[in-house]
Each structure stands twice: as structure tokens, then as C-alpha cells.
Amino acid sequence: MPIDFNDTLVIAISSTALFDLAESHRIYMESGVASYAQYQIDHEDELLKPGAAFGLVKKLLSLNESKKDTPRVEVILLSRNSADTGLRVFNSIENHQLQITRAAFTSGNSPYLYAEAFGAHLFLSTNPKDVLQAINAGIAAATIVSPTQASNDSEIIKFAFDGDAVLFSDEAERIFQQDGLEEFTRSEKQSAQTPLEGGPFKNFLQALHKLQKEYTQDNCPIRTALVTARSAPAHERVIRTLRYWDIRIDEALFLGGMDKTKFLKAFGADVFFDDQEGHIDRAKGHVASGHVPSGVINKS
């Protein structure tokens, strides 16, 4: 009988997001595919160091320790490596004791199609082209970068999300970009009772919320935060939208345009998702950050 993940949270991750493959990539760029492949084979017993999403993945997989028969989280490796060169990655997975058993090796092709085939709620990669293809296919995806300082070592897994063009559609952001803050505020106040359409990360937040409901609120190992540039009165539509979706958000920070970085640090985020690269560049000093290439800001 075919295996079905059912209520399991499924995360798809590239090998370059899971491990630090900077040296391998340098060899690929300077010397080509053949040299890269030989380097990976020659070093396949050499342990790879953690990459940008390693800490997050390790924390998520720890949720399975109390439910080994029916895991809460499934992590799928999606890699542009061939199966031959990917052996080093699987050796490192085993040595780091990560319970990752499923993978797709595509020998240079974009692996994003397999994110949908595996039923992934989230795809994390360091390849912006793969991420954009996944977003366009309706999958929550982000180009992830490592923090320059040590990340949160709490046992609680903390996700921080921007609002417009991430959790929500970019309908309000388009008004802000075209007509300015005053018109944006007027429009959002007028539309306060009308729920926003979902953005690319709505389904992922919904899956997280479903997982959170397996725990009591006081004993939940996952915590979520909305970190948005909105302020009153534009807050009301957001609150009513989450209520309409019947999705719990643990913390909501309405910053009115203030820099998000120190608030992400105060929250202790393990990862932060935002559609604006400027916000990601500032946040990555303290937290693993994922750029979501969605919405009007990212239209070329």
C-alpha cells in the first residue's frame, strides 16, 4: 500500500541549504561539472558542516522523538547532485544523525517539481531560480541564508513571518507601492472587515497550526510570530483575516516601518521569511532568513 504522509509536516530542502557546500560550489564554478563530481567522490567520507537550515531541520526532526511510528515531521532532500555525487550528502546526514531517508537527485536539473510530488508544505534552497519556480507552482519556498552570529539555542522552534506577499497576498502592498502610505491606510481601514487573500506561505502556516494543535498551548514546541511593517489602523484587517482563516499566530508585531531586526532577535526566531531582500540582508546578522520572491516588490 502506498505511503501517505497524511497529517505530517513535510519540508523539502536542498543539499546546499542543509550543508555548507561553498567549497564544492567554488570548484564547480571554477573547474566545471567533472571536477566537482570527482571532488565530491574523493571527499565522500568527509563530514559536511551545517548549512543555513541545518539548525531548523534538526529542531524539527526532534519532534519525532516521542512519536517514532507516526512522525510529525518529514524532511525530504532535493538535490541537483547526481546519486553518485550525492552519496557524500547522505553520508553526512547519517553522521549528523538526521532522520532523513527520502531524496531526489536530479543531476543538475531543478528539483522543485519533486517538492510538489512529495507533498511538501515548504521548500528551502540556496538557489533563487529553484525557489522562484516553486513559488510560481504554488509551493511555499524561500532562498535561505545563514545568520552571521549564533542562532537561537532554545528547544522551542520559532518561525517569524512578514505579512503582505508572504502570509497574505500582495493586494495591499500594491496599493502602498502605487499610491503611498496614506492611500494604503485609507484602503485597509475601509477593507478591515474583508479578509485578505492568502499568500504563498498561508498553507505552510496552516500546516504549522495543525501541528501546534497536537500540543497544549503551554507545552507547544512551536511558536509563530507575524512581524510586519503595518501599524494601526491597518492592523485590524490582518487580525480579522487570521481569525477568518482560523489560524493561530502566537505573537504579532506591528512595527509601523521600524527595522525588524532587533524584534526578530528579541523573539529568538529560528528563521524569518520576508519578500524584501533589504529586510533579509539586515536580519541575517541574527537569524537564518529566507527571501520569498513573491509580490509586486519582486516583479521585474
Rosetta silent file (secondary structure, phi, psi, omega in degrees, C-alpha in Angstrom):
SEQUENCE: MPIDFNDTLVIAISSTALFDLAESHRIYMESGVASYAQYQIDHEDELLKPGAAFGLVKKLLSLNESKKDTPRVEVILLSRNSADTGLRVFNSIENHQLQITRAAFTSGNSPYLYAEAFGAHLFLSTNPKDVLQAINAGIAAATIVSPTQASNDSEIIKFAFDGDAVLFSDEAERIFQQDGLEEFTRSEKQSAQTPLEGGPFKNFLQALHKLQKEYTQDNCPIRTALVTARSAPAHERVIRTLRYWDIRIDEALFLGGMDKTKFLKAFGADVFFDDQEGHIDRAKGHVASGHVPSGVINKS
SCORE:     score description
SCORE:     0.000 S_00000001
   1 L     0.000  131.811 -178.874    0.000    0.000    0.000 S_00000001
   2 L   -59.533  144.042  177.612    1.456    3.427   -0.930 S_00000001
   3 L   -78.602  135.548  177.231    2.779    5.556    1.933 S_00000001
   4 L  -125.059  130.425 -178.107    0.822    8.743    2.603 S_00000001
   5 L   -73.177  -16.507  176.751    2.204   11.477    4.847 S_00000001
   6 L    49.622 -112.835 -175.064   -1.349   12.439    5.883 S_00000001
   7 L   -90.965    8.814 -178.626   -1.052   14.994    8.708 S_00000001
   8 L   -72.550  138.943  172.921    2.758   15.049    8.704 S_00000001
   9 E   -77.277  121.544 -175.245    4.514   18.400    8.180 S_00000001
  10 E  -110.844  121.906  179.330    6.676   17.901    5.067 S_00000001
  11 E  -115.646  124.260  173.909    9.771   20.053    4.495 S_00000001
  12 E  -100.484  136.163 -174.665   11.778   19.804    1.275 S_00000001
  13 E  -141.826  139.452  177.356   15.338   21.062    1.473 S_00000001
  14 E   -78.749  157.675  179.274   18.240   21.368   -0.926 S_00000001
  15 H   -63.863  -31.614 -179.242   21.615   19.886   -0.027 S_00000001
  16 H   -76.559  -19.528  174.031   23.169   23.375   -0.127 S_00000001
  17 H   -83.469  -32.176 -179.263   20.633   24.654    2.413 S_00000001
  18 H   -78.427  -39.868 -176.855   21.212   21.698    4.728 S_00000001
  19 E  -126.442  158.486  176.782   25.021   21.654    4.484 S_00000001
  20 L   -81.921  103.768 -179.813   27.822   24.110    3.757 S_00000001
  21 L  -112.833   28.732 -176.410   28.863   23.219    0.209 S_00000001
  22 H   -60.411  -42.428 -178.640   30.635   26.505   -0.528 S_00000001
  23 H   -67.442  -40.857  177.378   33.972   24.843   -1.353 S_00000001
  24 H   -62.359  -41.561  179.775   32.302   22.294   -3.628 S_00000001
  25 H   -65.554  -38.366  178.182   30.412   25.083   -5.386 S_00000001
  26 H   -60.010  -43.438  179.491   33.639   27.045   -5.868 S_00000001
  27 H   -64.470  -39.972  177.304   35.213   24.039   -7.602 S_00000001
  28 H   -61.092  -45.442 -177.240   32.126   23.646   -9.788 S_00000001
  29 H   -68.850  -36.782 -175.190   32.217   27.323  -10.817 S_00000001
  30 H   -86.700  -31.731 -170.533   35.978   27.378  -11.470 S_00000001
  31 H  -124.945   -7.657  175.700   36.572   23.922  -12.943 S_00000001
  32 L    95.879  178.901 -172.325   33.235   22.539  -14.131 S_00000001
  33 H   -64.846  -43.324 -176.036   30.998   19.546  -13.504 S_00000001
  34 H   -62.110  -44.427  179.214   33.620   16.805  -13.924 S_00000001
  35 H   -66.032  -38.847  177.176   35.985   18.334  -11.369 S_00000001
  36 H   -61.342  -47.068 -178.491   33.090   18.930   -8.988 S_00000001
  37 H   -61.751  -42.816 -179.978   31.925   15.328   -9.279 S_00000001
  38 H   -66.180  -38.627  178.475   35.420   13.967   -8.675 S_00000001
  39 H   -61.384  -43.773 -179.314   35.881   16.261   -5.679 S_00000001
  40 H   -64.316  -40.857  179.003   32.635   15.009   -4.115 S_00000001
  41 H   -66.709  -43.262 -179.398   33.629   11.373   -4.672 S_00000001
  42 H   -63.986  -26.997 -175.873   37.136   11.932   -3.297 S_00000001
  43 L  -112.977   20.717 -171.395   35.678   13.556   -0.173 S_00000001
  44 L   -68.005  -15.918  176.039   32.536   11.472    0.260 S_00000001
  45 L   -98.707    5.541  179.366   33.634   10.254    3.698 S_00000001
  46 L   -93.373  124.609 -174.398   34.443   13.789    4.847 S_00000001
  47 L   -66.596  128.291  175.977   31.745   15.243    7.093 S_00000001
  48 L   -79.724  144.640  178.144   29.997   18.329    5.713 S_00000001
  49 L   -81.736  157.454 -179.603   29.473   21.246    8.060 S_00000001
  50 E   -59.962  144.327  175.532   25.973   22.559    8.833 S_00000001
  51 L  -102.567 -165.319 -171.443   24.358   24.939    6.352 S_00000001
  52 L   -60.859  -36.094 -175.167   21.798   27.716    6.711 S_00000001
  53 L  -103.005    5.796 -174.870   18.816   25.478    7.501 S_00000001
  54 H   -59.472  -48.728 -177.408   20.624   22.745    9.443 S_00000001
  55 H   -61.313  -42.180  178.869   19.637   24.014   12.904 S_00000001
  56 H   -63.260  -45.416 -179.630   15.989   24.412   11.916 S_00000001
  57 H   -62.190  -44.063 -179.439   15.870   20.924   10.381 S_00000001
  58 H   -61.014  -42.463  178.441   17.480   19.341   13.443 S_00000001
  59 H   -64.328  -44.203 -179.348   14.935   21.004   15.739 S_00000001
  60 H   -63.149  -43.351  179.935   12.005   19.970   13.566 S_00000001
  61 H   -66.114  -25.251  178.642   13.154   16.355   13.386 S_00000001
  62 H   -64.892  -20.036  178.042   13.469   16.277   17.174 S_00000001
  63 L   -66.253  -17.493 -178.678    9.654   16.482   17.297 S_00000001
  64 L   -84.182   -8.627 -173.017    9.596   12.881   16.075 S_00000001
  65 L   -62.797  -30.065 -179.849   11.441   11.506   19.077 S_00000001
  66 L   -94.374   -5.833 -179.715    8.239   10.905   21.024 S_00000001
  67 L  -139.031   66.694 -174.545    6.253    9.593   18.008 S_00000001
  68 L   -68.027  -30.643 -178.110    8.588    7.376   16.009 S_00000001
  69 L   -75.063  -34.170  179.081    5.789    5.276   14.453 S_00000001
  70 L  -128.694   81.851 -174.317    3.864    8.285   13.165 S_00000001
  71 L   -60.335  142.009  177.058    6.392   11.094   12.667 S_00000001
  72 L   -78.311  -28.628 -175.661    5.148   14.659   12.985 S_00000001
  73 E  -130.710  135.364  173.629    7.766   15.971   10.533 S_00000001
  74 E  -121.431  125.170  177.492    9.198   14.503    7.343 S_00000001
  75 E  -108.878  126.613 -178.332   12.254   16.157    5.766 S_00000001
  76 E  -111.161  130.780  175.970   12.951   15.379    2.098 S_00000001
  77 E   -87.198  123.830  174.243   16.307   16.074    0.464 S_00000001
  78 E  -117.389  118.734 -170.542   16.016   17.634   -3.008 S_00000001
  79 E  -135.253  142.052  173.189   19.391   17.969   -4.689 S_00000001
  80 L   -79.010   -5.042  174.001   20.848   18.980   -8.034 S_00000001
  81 L   -64.871  162.489  165.609   23.590   16.410   -7.377 S_00000001
  82 L   -82.894  167.797  176.376   23.567   13.057   -9.120 S_00000001
  83 L   -59.798  -35.101 -178.487   23.028    9.997   -6.956 S_00000001
  84 L   -65.116  -51.967 -179.149   26.776    9.335   -7.307 S_00000001
  85 L   -75.865  -19.233  179.548   27.924   12.756   -6.076 S_00000001
  86 L   -77.084   -8.419  179.346   25.050   12.873   -3.580 S_00000001
  87 H   -59.485  -34.664  178.831   26.499    9.978   -1.602 S_00000001
  88 H   -62.747  -38.221  179.865   28.614   12.477    0.355 S_00000001
  89 H   -65.377  -46.259  179.692   25.457   14.320    1.380 S_00000001
  90 H   -66.424  -34.397  174.986   23.760   11.146    2.614 S_00000001
  91 H   -61.587  -40.210  179.481   26.931   10.127    4.479 S_00000001
  92 H   -70.036  -36.687  175.610   26.863   13.491    6.253 S_00000001
  93 H   -58.419  -44.828  179.904   23.154   13.091    7.041 S_00000001
  94 H   -65.751  -43.936 -178.405   23.957    9.762    8.701 S_00000001
  95 H   -66.613  -32.017  176.961   26.959   11.142   10.589 S_00000001
  96 L   -84.486    0.409  177.662   24.935   14.090   11.881 S_00000001
  97 L    57.878   45.156  175.403   22.222   11.593   12.923 S_00000001
  98 L   -96.235  129.080 -178.896   19.467   13.311   10.960 S_00000001
  99 L   -82.461   72.355  176.149   16.445   11.133   10.265 S_00000001
 100 L  -119.726  118.008 -174.704   16.228   11.927    6.548 S_00000001
 101 L  -121.221  -13.358 -177.235   15.606    8.881    4.386 S_00000001
 102 E  -111.722  143.267 -176.818   13.920   10.180    1.232 S_00000001
 103 E  -157.166  158.029  170.354   15.618   12.151   -1.539 S_00000001
 104 E  -129.926  120.472  175.919   15.506   13.185   -5.174 S_00000001
 105 E  -107.772  123.909 -168.660   18.817   13.663   -7.037 S_00000001
 106 L  -113.136    6.404  175.510   18.303   15.419  -10.369 S_00000001
 107 L    50.887   49.023  174.527   21.809   15.641  -11.903 S_00000001
 108 L   100.371  -19.769  178.413   21.714   19.384  -12.489 S_00000001
 109 L   -79.452  156.461  177.428   18.015   19.872  -13.179 S_00000001
 110 L   -65.583  131.297 -177.768   15.820   21.948  -10.903 S_00000001
 111 L   -91.048    7.797 -169.218   14.317   19.653   -8.253 S_00000001
 112 H   -62.753  -30.615 -179.282   11.338   21.889   -7.440 S_00000001
 113 H   -60.890  -29.659 -179.390    8.806   19.615   -9.183 S_00000001
 114 H   -76.043  -18.902  173.939    9.558   16.912   -6.642 S_00000001
 115 H   -61.520  -43.881  177.943    8.596   19.247   -3.812 S_00000001
 116 H   -68.924  -40.605 -178.948    5.026   19.070   -5.083 S_00000001
 117 H   -61.951  -36.763  178.230    5.250   15.315   -5.735 S_00000001
 118 L   -80.979   -6.639 -178.831    6.312   14.703   -2.135 S_00000001
 119 L    75.381   32.688 -176.211    3.532   16.983   -0.881 S_00000001
 120 L   -67.369  136.742  173.167    5.951   19.475    0.671 S_00000001
 121 L   -84.733  -20.814 -177.031    4.495   22.332    2.689 S_00000001
 122 E  -151.277  139.332  175.461    7.806   24.239    2.428 S_00000001
 123 E  -123.632  122.615  178.867   10.845   24.188    0.128 S_00000001
 124 E  -114.992  130.632 -178.213   14.120   25.732    1.311 S_00000001
 125 E  -149.045  165.650  171.363   17.033   26.201   -1.076 S_00000001
 126 L  -102.482    3.602 -178.882   20.003   28.460   -1.728 S_00000001
 127 L  -101.956  106.497 -176.726   19.171   28.560   -5.450 S_00000001
 128 H   -58.890  -33.404 -179.555   16.915   31.565   -6.210 S_00000001
 129 H   -66.625  -42.910  177.841   15.816   30.134   -9.586 S_00000001
 130 H   -63.048  -40.934 -179.909   14.593   26.891   -7.997 S_00000001
 131 H   -63.766  -44.743 -179.802   12.799   28.875   -5.287 S_00000001
 132 H   -62.500  -40.853  178.151   11.055   31.135   -7.817 S_00000001
 133 H   -62.577  -39.363  178.979    9.886   28.120   -9.814 S_00000001
 134 H   -66.475  -43.504  177.316    8.475   26.582   -6.644 S_00000001
 135 H   -59.020  -45.130 -179.554    6.682   29.818   -5.706 S_00000001
 136 H   -65.747  -22.394  177.298    5.191   30.041   -9.194 S_00000001
 137 L   -89.096    3.161  176.798    3.979   26.446   -8.782 S_00000001
 138 L    87.792   18.161  179.786    2.127   27.412   -5.602 S_00000001
 139 L  -105.193  134.292  173.849    4.606   25.981   -3.074 S_00000001
 140 L   -61.974  123.972 -175.289    5.832   27.990   -0.082 S_00000001
 141 E  -151.089  153.126 -179.801    9.535   28.473   -0.807 S_00000001
 142 E  -153.460  147.280  172.177   12.423   30.708    0.194 S_00000001
 143 E   -86.917  112.161 -170.380   16.080   31.294   -0.605 S_00000001
 144 E   -97.920  141.624  177.472   17.683   30.792    2.789 S_00000001
 145 E  -126.884  148.385 -178.067   20.853   32.424    4.116 S_00000001
 146 L   -75.760  150.204  172.070   22.803   31.645    7.273 S_00000001
 147 L   -72.701  148.706  178.122   22.969   34.016   10.242 S_00000001
 148 L   -83.291  -13.559  174.850   26.363   35.648   10.765 S_00000001
 149 L  -119.751  166.617 -179.676   26.005   35.135   14.532 S_00000001
 150 L   -58.003  137.530 -178.912   24.948   32.093   16.538 S_00000001
 151 L   -87.395  178.424 -176.894   21.233   31.368   16.200 S_00000001
 152 L   -59.368  128.159  179.787   18.643   30.627   18.879 S_00000001
 153 L  -104.140   11.840  175.658   19.557   27.600   21.030 S_00000001
 154 L   -66.523  152.972  177.283   16.156   27.297   22.721 S_00000001
 155 L   -74.031  -20.320  178.727   14.339   23.981   22.349 S_00000001
 156 L   -76.123  135.412  179.930   11.277   25.866   21.085 S_00000001
 157 E   -92.025  120.041 -173.192   11.126   26.199   17.293 S_00000001
 158 E  -117.017  119.635  178.485   10.311   29.799   16.386 S_00000001
 159 E  -107.143  131.720  175.521    9.060   30.890   12.960 S_00000001
 160 E  -119.270  135.769 -175.894    8.726   34.582   12.065 S_00000001
 161 E  -128.292  137.496  162.990    6.787   35.742    9.016 S_00000001
 162 L   -70.949  163.559 -177.750    6.295   39.013    7.197 S_00000001
 163 L   -93.228  -78.220 -174.083    2.649   39.636    6.316 S_00000001
 164 E   -64.925  130.100 -179.762    1.957   41.134    2.883 S_00000001
 165 L    75.567    3.137  174.892    3.188   38.983   -0.036 S_00000001
 166 L  -121.323  -76.555  174.854    4.223   36.209    2.399 S_00000001
 167 L   -75.369  -35.860 -177.965    1.327   35.110    4.616 S_00000001
 168 E  -111.786  165.357  174.761   -1.105   37.337    2.732 S_00000001
 169 L   -65.809  174.028 -179.702   -1.421   38.282   -0.919 S_00000001
 170 L   -95.269   18.226 -176.111    0.257   41.477   -2.137 S_00000001
 171 H   -58.291  -41.866  179.225   -3.070   43.254   -2.814 S_00000001
 172 H   -74.979  -36.491  179.083   -2.468   45.836   -0.080 S_00000001
 173 H   -62.427  -36.056  178.727    1.242   46.140   -0.880 S_00000001
 174 H   -62.088  -40.432  178.453    0.382   47.065   -4.471 S_00000001
 175 H   -64.595  -42.424  179.116   -1.704   49.990   -3.235 S_00000001
 176 H   -61.741  -44.888 -178.344    1.146   51.116   -0.975 S_00000001
 177 H   -67.859  -35.510 -175.848    3.691   50.937   -3.809 S_00000001
 178 H   -84.832  -37.971 -169.389    1.448   52.721   -6.307 S_00000001
 179 H  -122.623   -4.299  175.277   -0.299   55.326   -4.156 S_00000001
 180 L    93.173  174.114 -173.319    1.675   55.695   -0.924 S_00000001
 181 H   -63.819  -41.363 -176.238    1.087   55.208    2.789 S_00000001
 182 H   -62.292  -44.701  179.530   -1.920   57.481    3.152 S_00000001
 183 H   -69.574  -37.666  175.959   -3.931   55.667    0.479 S_00000001
 184 H   -58.243  -48.177 -178.826   -2.799   52.293    1.811 S_00000001
 185 H   -62.973  -43.309  179.344   -4.017   53.206    5.301 S_00000001
 186 H   -62.074  -45.384 -178.060   -7.332   54.515    3.990 S_00000001
 187 H   -64.313  -43.255 -178.744   -7.894   51.420    1.884 S_00000001
 188 H   -68.523  -34.929  176.763   -7.024   48.991    4.675 S_00000001
 189 H   -66.882  -41.750  179.350   -9.277   50.790    7.131 S_00000001
 190 H   -66.059  -32.349 -176.015  -12.123   50.688    4.617 S_00000001
 191 L   -99.915   17.619 -173.413  -11.488   46.967    3.958 S_00000001
 192 L   -56.740  -31.588 -178.066  -10.995   45.973    7.609 S_00000001
 193 L   -87.881   -4.238 -177.315  -13.922   43.539    7.515 S_00000001
 194 L  -102.494  115.285 -178.034  -12.778   41.906    4.247 S_00000001
 195 L   -60.605  143.154  173.273  -10.253   39.077    4.705 S_00000001
 196 L   -71.036  150.378  172.056   -7.040   39.279    2.722 S_00000001
 197 L   -70.319  155.781  179.926   -6.358   36.589    0.161 S_00000001
 198 E   -73.205  145.793  174.385   -3.735   34.041    1.142 S_00000001
 199 L   -96.740 -172.465 -174.730   -0.108   34.497    0.162 S_00000001
 200 L   -63.772  -21.273 -177.396    2.448   31.796   -0.686 S_00000001
 201 L  -103.254    7.552  179.149    3.018   30.865    2.981 S_00000001
 202 H   -59.728  -48.817 -176.794   -0.618   30.584    4.071 S_00000001
 203 H   -64.832  -34.427  177.117   -0.726   26.798    3.610 S_00000001
 204 H   -66.795  -44.231  176.954    2.562   26.361    5.447 S_00000001
 205 H   -60.953  -38.593  178.412    1.297   28.425    8.385 S_00000001
 206 H   -62.649  -41.472  178.362   -1.891   26.349    8.313 S_00000001
 207 H   -66.688  -39.341  175.814    0.171   23.135    8.479 S_00000001
 208 H   -62.255  -44.229 -179.937    2.197   24.530   11.382 S_00000001
 209 H   -61.024  -40.538  178.482   -1.011   25.490   13.181 S_00000001
 210 H   -62.419  -40.615  177.662   -2.369   21.988   12.695 S_00000001
 211 H   -67.422  -40.305  178.665    0.809   20.566   14.230 S_00000001
 212 H   -59.451  -33.980 -176.343    0.643   23.042   17.114 S_00000001
 213 L   -68.920  -10.931  174.969   -2.854   21.826   17.963 S_00000001
 214 L   -74.745  -12.228 -178.285   -1.414   18.421   18.900 S_00000001
 215 L  -116.466  161.227  168.660    0.043   20.113   21.982 S_00000001
 216 L   -73.026  155.791 -176.963   -1.391   22.215   24.751 S_00000001
 217 H   -63.168  -31.800 -179.429   -0.688   25.917   24.285 S_00000001
 218 H   -78.427  -16.056 -174.361    1.539   25.953   27.376 S_00000001
 219 H  -121.350   21.411 -175.625    3.539   22.943   26.196 S_00000001
 220 L   -83.423  129.762 -179.460    3.839   23.624   22.470 S_00000001
 221 L   -84.531    2.999  179.906    7.375   23.313   20.987 S_00000001
 222 E  -122.216  134.593  178.289    6.497   25.576   18.030 S_00000001
 223 E  -133.816  138.363 -177.287    5.903   29.302   18.244 S_00000001
 224 E  -120.152  151.802  178.110    4.968   31.663   15.413 S_00000001
 225 E  -142.011  136.909  168.558    5.192   35.426   15.001 S_00000001
 226 E   -93.606  122.934 -179.795    3.892   37.919   12.470 S_00000001
 227 E  -122.114  100.468 -169.830    6.482   40.682   12.059 S_00000001
 228 E  -126.904  151.003  176.482    5.010   43.375    9.847 S_00000001
 229 L   -75.590   -8.437  177.885    5.649   46.976    8.893 S_00000001
 230 L   -63.787  158.624  172.035    1.920   47.637    9.326 S_00000001
 231 L  -144.503  174.635  176.461    0.615   49.685   12.242 S_00000001
 232 L   -61.705  140.721    6.425   -2.823   50.779   13.461 S_00000001
 233 L   -91.057    5.842 -176.936   -5.330   51.137   11.888 S_00000001
 234 L   -74.441   -3.094  179.162   -4.039   48.707    9.212 S_00000001
 235 H   -70.911  -32.348 -169.576   -3.659   46.036   11.905 S_00000001
 236 H   -61.678  -41.913 -178.137   -7.367   45.227   12.081 S_00000001
 237 H   -63.590  -36.772  178.238   -7.670   43.607    8.667 S_00000001
 238 H   -64.565  -48.107 -179.523   -4.737   41.317    9.444 S_00000001
 239 H   -60.825  -43.560 -179.326   -6.202   40.199   12.774 S_00000001
 240 H   -69.156  -31.887  177.567   -9.607   39.566   11.219 S_00000001
 241 H   -65.288  -47.051  178.244   -8.018   37.664    8.333 S_00000001
 242 H   -62.824  -37.097  177.042   -6.227   35.248   10.673 S_00000001
 243 H   -65.077  -42.660  178.859   -9.458   34.855   12.639 S_00000001
 244 H   -62.813  -39.730  178.245  -11.345   34.128    9.401 S_00000001
 245 H   -72.874  -15.166 -174.654   -8.720   31.507    8.454 S_00000001
 246 L    59.560   44.921  178.388   -8.987   30.033   11.973 S_00000001
 247 L  -117.451  130.896  178.086   -5.203   30.102   12.265 S_00000001
 248 L   -85.097  133.089  168.693   -3.413   30.903   15.488 S_00000001
 249 L  -118.954  129.669 -171.275   -0.440   33.251   15.441 S_00000001
 250 L   -75.554  -38.454  179.848    1.359   33.375   18.777 S_00000001
 251 E  -136.436  141.184  178.279    2.847   36.856   18.554 S_00000001
 252 E  -129.132  120.420 -178.038    2.001   39.791   16.297 S_00000001
 253 E  -114.141  111.238  178.921    4.376   42.729   15.987 S_00000001
 254 E  -101.165  102.379 -164.614    3.002   45.805   14.204 S_00000001
 255 L   -98.603   -7.773  177.429    6.128   47.926   13.755 S_00000001
 256 L    55.588   38.886  176.044    4.956   50.862   11.656 S_00000001
 257 L    90.810   -2.665  178.555    8.023   50.760    9.417 S_00000001
 258 L   -68.286  155.565  177.294   10.658   50.207   12.142 S_00000001
 259 L   -60.797  130.585 -174.705   13.626   47.944   11.397 S_00000001
 260 L   -78.814  -16.947 -167.316   12.550   44.361   12.092 S_00000001
 261 H   -57.224  -51.231 -175.977   15.980   43.035   13.053 S_00000001
 262 H   -68.370  -24.375  177.827   16.039   43.763   16.793 S_00000001
 263 H   -75.784  -36.310  175.140   12.490   42.462   17.154 S_00000001
 264 H   -65.264  -38.211  177.752   13.441   39.193   15.457 S_00000001
 265 H   -66.431  -42.211  178.916   16.360   38.918   17.838 S_00000001
 266 H   -64.203  -38.748  177.958   14.078   39.605   20.822 S_00000001
 267 H   -68.758  -29.093 -178.173   11.622   36.937   19.606 S_00000001
 268 L    78.475   38.789 -175.078   14.507   34.498   19.183 S_00000001
 269 L   -62.555  138.986  170.230   13.465   33.415   15.688 S_00000001
 270 L   -81.593  -30.701  178.791   14.999   30.291   14.191 S_00000001
 271 E  -155.090  147.070 -179.116   14.014   31.503   10.735 S_00000001
 272 E  -130.277  132.737 -179.256   12.409   34.616    9.273 S_00000001
 273 E  -115.156  128.715 -178.297   10.575   34.835    5.933 S_00000001
 274 E  -149.183  151.590 -179.690   10.169   38.143    4.078 S_00000001
 275 L   -87.490   -9.877 -176.116    9.597   39.254    0.495 S_00000001
 276 L  -106.107  123.075 -176.347   12.037   42.173    0.653 S_00000001
 277 H   -63.559  -30.659  177.345   15.736   41.449    0.230 S_00000001
 278 H   -61.632  -40.042  177.432   16.681   44.553    2.238 S_00000001
 279 H   -66.215  -38.103  178.977   14.913   43.131    5.294 S_00000001
 280 H   -65.955  -43.220 -178.932   16.668   39.793    4.769 S_00000001
 281 H   -59.722  -37.499  179.241   20.094   41.455    4.485 S_00000001
 282 H   -77.505  -39.032 -175.316   19.599   43.160    7.845 S_00000001
 283 H   -71.087  -30.315 -172.727   18.002   40.188    9.611 S_00000001
 284 L   -65.830   -9.257  173.302   20.631   37.629    8.594 S_00000001
 285 L   -66.377  -22.807 -174.493   23.016   39.114   11.147 S_00000001
 286 L  -128.303  -17.532 -172.615   20.991   37.381   13.864 S_00000001
 287 L  -148.141  142.782  171.757   18.663   34.809   12.323 S_00000001
 288 E   -57.921  131.355 -170.883   18.526   32.382    9.411 S_00000001
 289 E  -131.246  141.252 -178.579   16.461   34.270    6.862 S_00000001
 290 E  -120.966  122.651  176.402   14.540   33.269    3.770 S_00000001
 291 E   -82.258  126.449  179.204   13.772   35.555    0.856 S_00000001
 292 L  -103.447  108.009 -174.842   10.325   34.867   -0.623 S_00000001
 293 L   -80.304   67.406 -174.263   10.299   36.059   -4.273 S_00000001
 294 L  -128.773  154.557  171.147    6.635   36.953   -4.257 S_00000001
 295 L    84.383  178.524 -172.152    4.513   40.015   -4.836 S_00000001
 296 H   -63.928  -31.314  179.252    4.909   43.374   -6.523 S_00000001
 297 H   -59.847  -31.496 -174.800    8.271   44.128   -4.856 S_00000001
 298 H  -101.081    7.501  177.372    9.823   41.203   -6.731 S_00000001
 299 L   -76.579  129.504 -179.005    8.289   41.826  -10.137 S_00000001
 300 L   -91.057    0.000    0.000   10.999   42.556  -12.699 S_00000001
